[in-house]
Short mmCIF file of C-alpha atoms and ligand atoms in Angstrom, two decimals:
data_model
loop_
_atom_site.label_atom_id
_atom_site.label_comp_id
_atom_site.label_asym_id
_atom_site.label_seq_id
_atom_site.Cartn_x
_atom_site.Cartn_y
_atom_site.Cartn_z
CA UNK A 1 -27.45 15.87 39.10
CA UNK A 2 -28.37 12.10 38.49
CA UNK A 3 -24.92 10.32 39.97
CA UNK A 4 -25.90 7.08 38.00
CA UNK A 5 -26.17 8.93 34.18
CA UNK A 6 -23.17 11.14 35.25
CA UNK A 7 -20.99 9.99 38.08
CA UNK A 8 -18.85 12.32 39.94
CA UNK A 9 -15.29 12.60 38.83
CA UNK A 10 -13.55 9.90 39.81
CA UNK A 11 -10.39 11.21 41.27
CA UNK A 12 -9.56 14.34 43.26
CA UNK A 13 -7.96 17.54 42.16
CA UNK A 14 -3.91 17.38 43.34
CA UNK A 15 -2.33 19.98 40.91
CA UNK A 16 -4.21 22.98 39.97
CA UNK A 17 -3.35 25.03 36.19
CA UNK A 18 -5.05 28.43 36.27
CA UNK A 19 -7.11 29.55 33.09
CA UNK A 20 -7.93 33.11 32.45
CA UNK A 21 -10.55 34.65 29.75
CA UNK A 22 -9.46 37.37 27.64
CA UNK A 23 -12.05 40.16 26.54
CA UNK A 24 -13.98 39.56 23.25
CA UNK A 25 -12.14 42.12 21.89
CA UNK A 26 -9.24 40.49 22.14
CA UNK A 27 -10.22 36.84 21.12
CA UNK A 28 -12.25 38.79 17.93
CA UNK A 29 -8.63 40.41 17.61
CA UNK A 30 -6.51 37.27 17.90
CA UNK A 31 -8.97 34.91 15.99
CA UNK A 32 -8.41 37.07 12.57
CA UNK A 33 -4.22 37.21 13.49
CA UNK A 34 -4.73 33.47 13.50
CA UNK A 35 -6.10 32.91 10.00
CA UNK A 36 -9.82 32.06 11.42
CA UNK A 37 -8.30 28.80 12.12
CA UNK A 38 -8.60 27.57 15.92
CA UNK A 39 -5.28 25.29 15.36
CA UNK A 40 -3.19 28.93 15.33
CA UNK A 41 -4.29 30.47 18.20
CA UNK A 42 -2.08 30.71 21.42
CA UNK A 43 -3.08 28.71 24.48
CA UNK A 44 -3.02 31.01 26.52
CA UNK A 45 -5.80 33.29 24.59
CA UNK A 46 -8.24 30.24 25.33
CA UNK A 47 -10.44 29.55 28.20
CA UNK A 48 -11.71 25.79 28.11
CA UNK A 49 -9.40 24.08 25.08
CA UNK A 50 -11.68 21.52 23.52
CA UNK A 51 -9.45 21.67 20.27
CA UNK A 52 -8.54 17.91 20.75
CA UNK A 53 -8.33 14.82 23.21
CA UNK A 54 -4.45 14.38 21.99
CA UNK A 55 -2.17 14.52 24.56
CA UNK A 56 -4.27 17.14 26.86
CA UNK A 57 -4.62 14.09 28.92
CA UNK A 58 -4.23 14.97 33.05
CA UNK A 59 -1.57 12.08 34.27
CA UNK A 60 -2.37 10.79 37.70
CA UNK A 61 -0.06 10.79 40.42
CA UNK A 62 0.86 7.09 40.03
CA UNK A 63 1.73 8.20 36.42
CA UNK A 64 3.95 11.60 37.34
CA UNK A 65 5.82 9.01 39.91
CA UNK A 66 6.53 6.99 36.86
CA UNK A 67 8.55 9.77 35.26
CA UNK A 68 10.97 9.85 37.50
CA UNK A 69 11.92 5.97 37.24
CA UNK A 70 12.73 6.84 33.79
CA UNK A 71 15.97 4.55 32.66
CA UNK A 72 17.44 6.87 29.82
CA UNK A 73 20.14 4.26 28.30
CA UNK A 74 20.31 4.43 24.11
CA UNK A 75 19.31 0.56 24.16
CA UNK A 76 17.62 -1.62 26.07
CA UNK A 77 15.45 0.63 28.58
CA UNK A 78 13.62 -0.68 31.14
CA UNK A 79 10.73 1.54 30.86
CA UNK A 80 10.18 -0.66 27.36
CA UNK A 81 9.79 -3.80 28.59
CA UNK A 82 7.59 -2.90 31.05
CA UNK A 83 5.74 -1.23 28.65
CA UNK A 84 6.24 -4.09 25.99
CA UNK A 85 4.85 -6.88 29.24
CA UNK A 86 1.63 -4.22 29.44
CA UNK A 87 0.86 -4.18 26.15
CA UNK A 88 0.74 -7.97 25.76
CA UNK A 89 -1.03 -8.15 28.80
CA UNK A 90 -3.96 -6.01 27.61
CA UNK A 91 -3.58 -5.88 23.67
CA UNK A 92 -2.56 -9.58 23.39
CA UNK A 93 -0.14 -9.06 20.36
CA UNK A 94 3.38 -10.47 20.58
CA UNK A 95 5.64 -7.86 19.09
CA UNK A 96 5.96 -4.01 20.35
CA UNK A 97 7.55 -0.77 18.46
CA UNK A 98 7.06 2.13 20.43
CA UNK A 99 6.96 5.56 17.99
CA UNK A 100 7.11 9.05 19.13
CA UNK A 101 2.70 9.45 18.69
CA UNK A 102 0.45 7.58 16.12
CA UNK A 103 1.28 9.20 12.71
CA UNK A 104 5.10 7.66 13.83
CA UNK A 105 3.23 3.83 14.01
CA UNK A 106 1.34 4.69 10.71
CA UNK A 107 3.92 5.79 9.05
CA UNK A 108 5.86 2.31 9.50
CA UNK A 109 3.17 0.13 8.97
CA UNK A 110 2.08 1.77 5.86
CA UNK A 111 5.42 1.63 4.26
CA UNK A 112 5.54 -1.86 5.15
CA UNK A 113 2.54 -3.43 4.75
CA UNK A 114 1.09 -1.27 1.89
CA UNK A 115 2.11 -1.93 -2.19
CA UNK A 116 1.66 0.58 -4.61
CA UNK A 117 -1.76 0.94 -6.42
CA UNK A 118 -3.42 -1.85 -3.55
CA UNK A 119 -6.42 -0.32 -1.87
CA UNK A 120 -6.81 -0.16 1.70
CA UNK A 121 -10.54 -0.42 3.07
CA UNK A 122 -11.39 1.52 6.55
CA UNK A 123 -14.31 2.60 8.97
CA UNK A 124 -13.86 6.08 7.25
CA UNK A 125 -10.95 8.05 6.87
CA UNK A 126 -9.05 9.75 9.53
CA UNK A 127 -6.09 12.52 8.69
CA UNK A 128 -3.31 11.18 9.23
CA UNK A 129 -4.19 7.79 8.50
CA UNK A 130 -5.18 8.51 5.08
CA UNK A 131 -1.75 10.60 4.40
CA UNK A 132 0.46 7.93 5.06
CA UNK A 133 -1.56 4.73 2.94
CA UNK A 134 -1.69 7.36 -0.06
CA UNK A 135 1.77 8.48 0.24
CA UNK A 136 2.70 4.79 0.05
CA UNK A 137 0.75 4.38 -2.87
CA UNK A 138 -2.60 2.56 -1.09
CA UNK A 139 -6.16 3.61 -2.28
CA UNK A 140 -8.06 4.38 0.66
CA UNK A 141 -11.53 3.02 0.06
CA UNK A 142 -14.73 4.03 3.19
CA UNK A 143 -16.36 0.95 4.28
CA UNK A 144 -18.12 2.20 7.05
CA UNK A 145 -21.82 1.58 7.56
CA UNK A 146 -24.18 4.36 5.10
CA UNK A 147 -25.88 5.46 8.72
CA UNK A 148 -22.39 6.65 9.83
CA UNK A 149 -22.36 9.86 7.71
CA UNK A 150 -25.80 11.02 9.11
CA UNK A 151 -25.38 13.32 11.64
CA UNK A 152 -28.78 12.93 12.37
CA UNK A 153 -29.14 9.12 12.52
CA UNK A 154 -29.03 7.67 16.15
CA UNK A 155 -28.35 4.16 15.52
CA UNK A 156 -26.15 1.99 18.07
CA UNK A 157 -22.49 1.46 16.78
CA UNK A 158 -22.36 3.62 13.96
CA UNK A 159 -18.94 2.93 13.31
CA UNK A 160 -19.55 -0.81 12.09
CA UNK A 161 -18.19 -1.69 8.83
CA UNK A 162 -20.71 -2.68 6.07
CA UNK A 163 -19.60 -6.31 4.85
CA UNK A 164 -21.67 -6.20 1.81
CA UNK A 165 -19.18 -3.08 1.14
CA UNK A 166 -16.06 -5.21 2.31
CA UNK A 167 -17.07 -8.27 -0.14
CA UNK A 168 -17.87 -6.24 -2.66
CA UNK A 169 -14.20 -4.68 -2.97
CA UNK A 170 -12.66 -7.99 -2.51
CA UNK A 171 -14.92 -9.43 -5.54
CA UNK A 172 -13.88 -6.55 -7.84
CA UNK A 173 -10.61 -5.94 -7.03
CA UNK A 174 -9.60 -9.73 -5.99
CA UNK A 175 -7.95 -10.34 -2.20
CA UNK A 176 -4.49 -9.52 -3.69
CA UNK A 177 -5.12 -5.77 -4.65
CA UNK A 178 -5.99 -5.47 -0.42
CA UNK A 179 -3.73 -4.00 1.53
CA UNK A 180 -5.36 -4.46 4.56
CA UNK A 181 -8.80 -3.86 6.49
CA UNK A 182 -7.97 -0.52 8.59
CA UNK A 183 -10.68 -0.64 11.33
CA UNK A 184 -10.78 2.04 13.74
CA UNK A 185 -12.12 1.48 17.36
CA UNK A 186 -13.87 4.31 18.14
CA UNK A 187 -14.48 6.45 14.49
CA UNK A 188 -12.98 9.49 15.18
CA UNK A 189 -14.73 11.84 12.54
CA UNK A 190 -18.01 9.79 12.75
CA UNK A 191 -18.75 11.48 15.73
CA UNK A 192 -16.17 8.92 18.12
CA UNK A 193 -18.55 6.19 17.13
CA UNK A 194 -17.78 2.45 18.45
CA UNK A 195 -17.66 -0.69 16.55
CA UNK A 196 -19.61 -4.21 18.57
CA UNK A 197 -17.51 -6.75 18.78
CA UNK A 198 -19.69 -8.94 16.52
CA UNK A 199 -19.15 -6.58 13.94
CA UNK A 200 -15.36 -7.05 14.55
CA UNK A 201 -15.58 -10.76 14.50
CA UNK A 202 -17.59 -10.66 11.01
CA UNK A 203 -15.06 -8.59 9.61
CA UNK A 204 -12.51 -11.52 11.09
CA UNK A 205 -14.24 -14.14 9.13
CA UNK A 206 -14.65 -12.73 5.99
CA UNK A 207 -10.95 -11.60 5.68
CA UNK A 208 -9.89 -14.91 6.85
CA UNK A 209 -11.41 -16.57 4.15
CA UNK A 210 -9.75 -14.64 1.47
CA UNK A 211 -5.97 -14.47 3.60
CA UNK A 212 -6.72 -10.37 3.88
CA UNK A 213 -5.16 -9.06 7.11
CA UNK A 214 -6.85 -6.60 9.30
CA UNK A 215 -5.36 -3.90 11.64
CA UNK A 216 -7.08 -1.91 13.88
CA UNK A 217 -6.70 1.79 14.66
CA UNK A 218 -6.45 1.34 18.39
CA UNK A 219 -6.25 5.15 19.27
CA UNK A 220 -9.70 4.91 21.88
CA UNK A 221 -10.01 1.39 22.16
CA UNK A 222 -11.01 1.83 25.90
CA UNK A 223 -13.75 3.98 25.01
CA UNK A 224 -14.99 1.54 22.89
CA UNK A 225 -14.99 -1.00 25.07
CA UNK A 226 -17.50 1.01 27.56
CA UNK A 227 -19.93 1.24 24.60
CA UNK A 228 -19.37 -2.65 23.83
CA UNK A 229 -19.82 -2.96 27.83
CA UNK A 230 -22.86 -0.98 28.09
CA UNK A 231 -24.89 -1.79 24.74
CA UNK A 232 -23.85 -5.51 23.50
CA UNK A 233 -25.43 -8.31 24.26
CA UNK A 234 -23.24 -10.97 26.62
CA UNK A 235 -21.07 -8.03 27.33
CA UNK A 236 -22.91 -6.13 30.63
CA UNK A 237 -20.68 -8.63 33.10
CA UNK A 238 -17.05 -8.74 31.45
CA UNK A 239 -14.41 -6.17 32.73
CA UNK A 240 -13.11 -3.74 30.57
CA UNK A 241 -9.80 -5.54 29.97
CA UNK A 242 -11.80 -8.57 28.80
CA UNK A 243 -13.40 -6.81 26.42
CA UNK A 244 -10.04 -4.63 25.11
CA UNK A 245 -8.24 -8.21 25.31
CA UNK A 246 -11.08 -9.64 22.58
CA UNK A 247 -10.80 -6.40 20.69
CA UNK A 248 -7.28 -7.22 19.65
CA UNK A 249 -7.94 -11.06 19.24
CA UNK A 250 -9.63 -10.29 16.00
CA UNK A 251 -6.83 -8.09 14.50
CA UNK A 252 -3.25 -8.91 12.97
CA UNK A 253 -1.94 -5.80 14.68
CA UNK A 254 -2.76 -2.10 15.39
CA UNK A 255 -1.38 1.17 15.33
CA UNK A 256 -1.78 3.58 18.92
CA UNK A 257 -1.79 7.24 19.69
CA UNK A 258 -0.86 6.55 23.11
CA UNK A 259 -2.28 10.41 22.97
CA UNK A 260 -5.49 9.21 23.67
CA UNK A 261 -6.34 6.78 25.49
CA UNK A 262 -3.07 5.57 27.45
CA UNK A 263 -3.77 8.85 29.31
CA UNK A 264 -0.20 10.58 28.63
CA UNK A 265 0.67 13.56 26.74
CA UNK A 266 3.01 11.97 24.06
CA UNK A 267 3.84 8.78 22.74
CA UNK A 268 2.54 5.80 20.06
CA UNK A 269 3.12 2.09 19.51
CA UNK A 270 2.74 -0.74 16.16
CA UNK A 271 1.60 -3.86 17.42
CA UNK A 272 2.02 -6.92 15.53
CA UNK A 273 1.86 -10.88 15.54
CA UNK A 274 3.98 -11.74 12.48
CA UNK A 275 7.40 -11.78 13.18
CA UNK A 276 8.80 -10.93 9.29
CA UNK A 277 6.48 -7.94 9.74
CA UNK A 278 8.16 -6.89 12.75
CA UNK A 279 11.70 -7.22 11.65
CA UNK A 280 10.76 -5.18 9.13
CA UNK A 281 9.10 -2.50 11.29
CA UNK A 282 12.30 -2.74 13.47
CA UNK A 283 14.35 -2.30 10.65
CA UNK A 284 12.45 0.74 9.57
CA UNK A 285 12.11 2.38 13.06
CA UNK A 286 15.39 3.21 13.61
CA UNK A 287 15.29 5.37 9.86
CA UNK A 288 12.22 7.41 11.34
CA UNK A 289 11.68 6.73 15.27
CA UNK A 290 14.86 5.41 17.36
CA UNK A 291 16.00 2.49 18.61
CA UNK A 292 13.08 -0.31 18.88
CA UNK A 293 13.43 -0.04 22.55
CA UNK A 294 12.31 3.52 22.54
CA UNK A 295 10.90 5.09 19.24
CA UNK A 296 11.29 8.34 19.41
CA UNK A 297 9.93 8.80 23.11
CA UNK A 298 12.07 9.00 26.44
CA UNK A 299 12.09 6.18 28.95
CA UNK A 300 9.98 7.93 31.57
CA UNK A 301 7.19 8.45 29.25
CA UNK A 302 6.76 4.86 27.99
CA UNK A 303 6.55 4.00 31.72
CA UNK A 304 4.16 6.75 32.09
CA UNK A 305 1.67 5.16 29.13
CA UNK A 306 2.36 1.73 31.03
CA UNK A 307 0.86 2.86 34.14
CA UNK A 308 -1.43 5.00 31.87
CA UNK A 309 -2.83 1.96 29.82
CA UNK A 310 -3.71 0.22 32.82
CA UNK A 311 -5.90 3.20 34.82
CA UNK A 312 -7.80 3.45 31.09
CA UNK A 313 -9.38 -0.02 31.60
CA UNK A 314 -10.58 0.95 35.65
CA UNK A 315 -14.25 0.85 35.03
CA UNK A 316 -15.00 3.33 37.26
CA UNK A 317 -12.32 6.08 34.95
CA UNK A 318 -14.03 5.10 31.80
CA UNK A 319 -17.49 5.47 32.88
CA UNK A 320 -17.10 8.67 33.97
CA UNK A 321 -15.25 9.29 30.82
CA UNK A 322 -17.71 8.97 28.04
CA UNK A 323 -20.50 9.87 30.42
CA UNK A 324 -19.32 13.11 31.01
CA UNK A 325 -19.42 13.73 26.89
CA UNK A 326 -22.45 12.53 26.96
CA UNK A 327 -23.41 14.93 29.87
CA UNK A 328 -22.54 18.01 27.21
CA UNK A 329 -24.53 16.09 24.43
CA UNK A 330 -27.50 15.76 26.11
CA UNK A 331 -27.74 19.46 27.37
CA UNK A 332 -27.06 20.19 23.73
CA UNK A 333 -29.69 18.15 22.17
CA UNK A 334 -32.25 19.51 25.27
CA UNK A 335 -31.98 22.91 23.46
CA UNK A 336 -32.22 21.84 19.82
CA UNK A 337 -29.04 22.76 18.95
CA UNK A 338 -27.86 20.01 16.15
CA UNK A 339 -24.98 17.48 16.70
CA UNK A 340 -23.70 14.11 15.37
CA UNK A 341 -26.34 11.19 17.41
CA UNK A 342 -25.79 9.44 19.57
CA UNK A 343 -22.93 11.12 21.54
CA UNK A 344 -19.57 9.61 20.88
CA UNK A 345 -16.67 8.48 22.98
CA UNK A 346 -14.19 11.79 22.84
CA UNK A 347 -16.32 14.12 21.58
CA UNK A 348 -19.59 15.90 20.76
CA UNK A 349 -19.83 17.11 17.22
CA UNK A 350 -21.64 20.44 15.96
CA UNK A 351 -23.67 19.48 12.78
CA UNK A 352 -22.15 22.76 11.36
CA UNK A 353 -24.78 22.18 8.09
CA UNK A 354 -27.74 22.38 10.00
CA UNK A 355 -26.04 24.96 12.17
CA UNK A 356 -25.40 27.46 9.37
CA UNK A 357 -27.54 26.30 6.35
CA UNK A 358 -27.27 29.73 5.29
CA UNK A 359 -23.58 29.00 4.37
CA UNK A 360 -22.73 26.23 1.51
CA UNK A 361 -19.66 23.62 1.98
CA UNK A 362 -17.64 25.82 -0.63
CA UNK A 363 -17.98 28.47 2.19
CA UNK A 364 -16.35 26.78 5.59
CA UNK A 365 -19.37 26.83 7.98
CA UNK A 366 -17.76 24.34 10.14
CA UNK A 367 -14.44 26.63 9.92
CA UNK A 368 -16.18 29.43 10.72
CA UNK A 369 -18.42 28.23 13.37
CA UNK A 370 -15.51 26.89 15.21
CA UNK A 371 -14.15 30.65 15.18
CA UNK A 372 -17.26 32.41 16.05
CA UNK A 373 -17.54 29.80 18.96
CA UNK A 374 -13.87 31.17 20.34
CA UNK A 375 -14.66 34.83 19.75
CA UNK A 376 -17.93 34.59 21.51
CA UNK A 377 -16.88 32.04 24.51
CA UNK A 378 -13.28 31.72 24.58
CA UNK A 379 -13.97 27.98 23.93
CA UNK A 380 -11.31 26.17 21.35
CA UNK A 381 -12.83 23.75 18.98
CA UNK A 382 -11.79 22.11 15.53
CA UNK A 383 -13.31 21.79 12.25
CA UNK A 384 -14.10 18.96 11.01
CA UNK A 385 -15.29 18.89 7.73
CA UNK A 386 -14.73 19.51 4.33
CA UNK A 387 -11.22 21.49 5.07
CA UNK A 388 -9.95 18.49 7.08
CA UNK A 389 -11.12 16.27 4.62
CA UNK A 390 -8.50 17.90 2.03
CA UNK A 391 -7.81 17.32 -1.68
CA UNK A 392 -8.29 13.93 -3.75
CA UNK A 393 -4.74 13.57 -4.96
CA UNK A 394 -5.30 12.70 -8.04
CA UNK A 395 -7.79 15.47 -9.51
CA UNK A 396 -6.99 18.34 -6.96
CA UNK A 397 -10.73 18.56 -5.89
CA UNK A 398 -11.95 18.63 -2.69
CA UNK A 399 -13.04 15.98 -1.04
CA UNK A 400 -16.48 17.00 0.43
CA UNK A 401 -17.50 14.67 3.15
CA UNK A 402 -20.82 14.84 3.76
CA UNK A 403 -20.31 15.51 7.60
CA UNK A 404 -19.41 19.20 8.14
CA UNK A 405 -18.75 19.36 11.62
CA UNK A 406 -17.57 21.28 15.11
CA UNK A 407 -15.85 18.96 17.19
CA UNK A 408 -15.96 19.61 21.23
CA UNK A 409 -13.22 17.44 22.41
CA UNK A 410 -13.12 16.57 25.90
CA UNK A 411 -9.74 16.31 27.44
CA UNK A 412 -9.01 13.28 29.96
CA UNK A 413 -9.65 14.29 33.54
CA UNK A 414 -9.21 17.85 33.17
CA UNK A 415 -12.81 19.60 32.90
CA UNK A 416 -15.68 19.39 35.16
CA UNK A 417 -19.19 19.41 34.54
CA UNK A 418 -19.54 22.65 35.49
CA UNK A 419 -16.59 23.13 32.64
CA UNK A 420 -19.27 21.71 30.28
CA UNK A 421 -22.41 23.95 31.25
CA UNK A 422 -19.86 26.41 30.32
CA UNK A 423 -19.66 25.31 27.05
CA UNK A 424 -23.13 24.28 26.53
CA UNK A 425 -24.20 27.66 27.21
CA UNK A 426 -21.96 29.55 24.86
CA UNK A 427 -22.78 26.95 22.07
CA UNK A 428 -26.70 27.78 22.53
CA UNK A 429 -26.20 31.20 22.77
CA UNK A 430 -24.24 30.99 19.79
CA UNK A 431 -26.93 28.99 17.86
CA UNK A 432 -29.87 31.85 18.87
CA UNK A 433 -27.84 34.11 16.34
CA UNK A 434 -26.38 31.52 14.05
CA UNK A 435 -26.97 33.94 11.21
CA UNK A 436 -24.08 36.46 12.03
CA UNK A 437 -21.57 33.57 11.22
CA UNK A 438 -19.93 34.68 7.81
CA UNK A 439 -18.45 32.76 5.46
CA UNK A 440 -14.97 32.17 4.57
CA UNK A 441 -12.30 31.30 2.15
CA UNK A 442 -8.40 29.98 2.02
CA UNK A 443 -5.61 32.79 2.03
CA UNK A 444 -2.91 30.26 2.21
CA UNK A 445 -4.20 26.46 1.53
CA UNK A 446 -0.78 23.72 2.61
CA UNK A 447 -0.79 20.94 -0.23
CA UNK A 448 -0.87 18.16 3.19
CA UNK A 449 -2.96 18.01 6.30
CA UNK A 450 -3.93 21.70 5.38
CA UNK A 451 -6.43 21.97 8.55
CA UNK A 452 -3.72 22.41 10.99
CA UNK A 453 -1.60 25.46 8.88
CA UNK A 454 -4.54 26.54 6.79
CA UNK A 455 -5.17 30.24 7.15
CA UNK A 456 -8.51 32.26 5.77
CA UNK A 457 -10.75 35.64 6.10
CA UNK A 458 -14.52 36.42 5.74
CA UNK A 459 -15.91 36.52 2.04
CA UNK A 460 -17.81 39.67 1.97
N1 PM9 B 501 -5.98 12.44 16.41
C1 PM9 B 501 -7.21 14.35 17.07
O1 PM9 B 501 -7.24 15.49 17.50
C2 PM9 B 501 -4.72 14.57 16.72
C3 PM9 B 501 -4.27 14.87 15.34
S1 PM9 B 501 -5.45 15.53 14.24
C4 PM9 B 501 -5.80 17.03 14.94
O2 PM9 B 501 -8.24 13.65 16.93
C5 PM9 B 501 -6.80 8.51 15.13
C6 PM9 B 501 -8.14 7.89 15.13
C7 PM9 B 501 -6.57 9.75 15.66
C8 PM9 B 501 -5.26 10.32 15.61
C9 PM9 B 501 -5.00 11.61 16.09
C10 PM9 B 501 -4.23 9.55 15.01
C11 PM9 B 501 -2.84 10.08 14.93
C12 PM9 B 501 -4.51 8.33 14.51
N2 PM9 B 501 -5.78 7.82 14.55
O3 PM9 B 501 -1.79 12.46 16.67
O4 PM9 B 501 -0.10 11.09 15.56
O5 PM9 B 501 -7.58 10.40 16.23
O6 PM9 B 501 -0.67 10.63 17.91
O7 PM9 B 501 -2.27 10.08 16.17
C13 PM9 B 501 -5.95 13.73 16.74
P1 PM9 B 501 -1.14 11.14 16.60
#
């Protein structure tokens, strides 16, 4: 293996967790008790979980040693201001709330920063982003570069936001009838794509002019500081935490699933500069969270995503980290099997329409590739697609985004490469008999977030 294109892990194995593989038929058996939906099935009926990046992290020593100088008072913790100190260290904001994961810290800001009927531009949707501006009455309106729902496009930050797109909301709707600008470092369902940093500062100027505020999504802001690292211009010889630390420079705030990328298995924060904003927040975190000096998390895990925020920005952790997704992209795109280009930070994305073009949206191919993948490999994945995507609120239809996709998500420091030719292999086999996958449709469809209850069976 080429060390430089895909360095060795770097850390060594203290704690082992077994994994067995159950026969195929037994995962064709518990696939159909589960609905045909991956989010159902038991742990313990999976081999390698790729389901999701949240909160599958692997803590590091440093981090389980943390847990046990957990302070566990009502008020006033320790574990917050240190915490609190490491987020202005790296983020730069002034003001803290810590929520339980990052739904908590969009749930607050939404309800505080969003009026009825305003709209609220973003770098594409994400779940349960989306949920919480619309059940506060936003409009959530995709500003995210055209080349960014192409699978097929291999373009350098993908994730950018199109400012012609930005102005033109502001010009028809006027600066007042703007929530906010909700920009997302990495995109999640583009495929984990990053955002440069002049694209940031753009979307800085314009929104200054017109008063608009912007707050990031800062769920894998490391990983998008590699890509800024690696691909910008005037970036190659500034650390990590220089790069994070500019991030945040252009932003009012941000919402985090510490789920992600502070490397723990629970746990969320608002950021925020504007101190009326945050009394409100603090005001409203006690309704939904817990006391401001602990939001709905214990002590010892808020020192955990301390020490976990600052082993995310080591270089030599992050490179490893998105080069070892791109280590399963590549041996994917060797064998012509179709994904989202170039390979993202978290994740490598099945481009379930070229995958199954036998099968139309209406039909779940992404649903049902994700459950063919299980029953043939034992490997968990998640669709994302046009059953994520959910209903428009308004007329009931669904919204049919035009990516209908697989997504392989890599946990934090828990797989090997060998892990990954694992995968690869079951995914190509997979693809040499892509016809067999059937299609499907709902037996129970949840009016919210219906991808993680949803069940279904095969149409005929
Ligand atoms: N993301 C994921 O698997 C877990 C929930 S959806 C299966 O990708 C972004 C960009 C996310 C995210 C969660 C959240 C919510 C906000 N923004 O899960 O509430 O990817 O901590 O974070 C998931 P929490």
């Amino acid at each position: 293996m080429n060390l430089n294109k895909y360095p060795a892990e770097p850390y060594r194995i203290k704690t082992v967790e077994t994994v067995k593989m159950i026969s195929r038929e037994e995962r064709a058996k518990v696939m159909k008790e589960a609905g045909y939906n991956t989010f159902l099935l038991n742990s313990e009926d999976v081999y390698i979980d790729l389901l999701t990046d949240s909160g599958t992290n692997a803590m590091s020593d440093k981090q389980w040693a943390a847990m046990m100088m957990g302070d566990e008072a009502y008020a006033g913790s320790r574990n917050f201001h240190n915490l609190e100190k490491t987020i202005q260290d790296i983020f730069g904001f002034k003001y803290v709330v810590p929520t339980h994961q990052g739904r908590g810290a969009e749930n607050l800001l939404s309800q505080i920063a969003i009026k009825p009927g305003q709209h609220v531009p973003g770098n594409m949707y994400f779940t349960t982003t989306r949920y919480h501006q619309e059940r506060n009455g936003g409009i959530f309106v995709d500003i995210i570069r055209d080349e960014a729902h192409d699978a097929g496009i291999d373009v350098p930050f993908k994730g950018n936001i199109d400012l012609n797109k930005l102005q033109a909301l502001i010009d028809e709707h006027g600066a007042d009838n703007i929530a906010y600008v909700c920009l997302a470092v990495t995109v999640n369902l583009a495929g984990g794509q990053p955002v440069s940093m002049q694209n940031m500062r753009e979307v800085r100027e314009l929104t200054n002019k017109y008063g608009i505020k912007v707050f990031y999504d800062a769920t894998r802001c490391v990983e998008n500081a590699y890509f800024i690292k690696e691909q910008e211009e005037g970036y190659a010889d500034k650390t990590i935490k220089e790069i994070v630390r500019e991030t945040f420079s252009y932003a009012d705030g941000c919402t985090m699933s510490g789920k992600k990328d502070c490397l723990v298995n629970i746990g969320g924060f608002l950021c925020m500069n504007d101190e009326d904003l945050f009394n409100e927040a603090k005001e409203l975190v006690v309704v939904y969270e817990g006391m401001p000096s602990y939001g709905g998390i214990a002590g010892r895990d808020m020192e955990a995503m301390s020490v976990g925020l600052q082993e995310s920005i080591q270089y030599e952790y992050i490179e490893h980290r998105v080069k070892q997704v791109r280590y399963l992209g590549d041996k994917l795109i060797a064998a012509g099997v179709p994904i989202i280009e170039p390979s993202g930070g978290h994740a490598i994305f099945l481009d379930a329409r070229r995958f199954c073009p036998h099968l139309t949206q209406d039909q779940f191919p992404a649903q049902s590739l994700a459950a063919s993948l299980f029953v043939e490999s034992g490997v968990r994945s998640m669709e994302r697609g046009i059953v994520s995507a959910g209903r428009n609120k308004d007329t009931g239809e669904h919204h049919r985004p035009k990516l209908e996709t697989v997504r392989l998500t890599i946990p934090r420091r828990v797989y090997t490469y060998s892990h990954l030719d694992v995968v690869a292999d079951a995914v190509i086999k997979l693809y040499q008999h892509k016809e067999d996958i059937k299609g499907l449709r709902f037996v129970y469809e949840p009016k919210q977030l219906r991808f993680f209850t949803a069940r279904f069976e095969y149409i005929d």
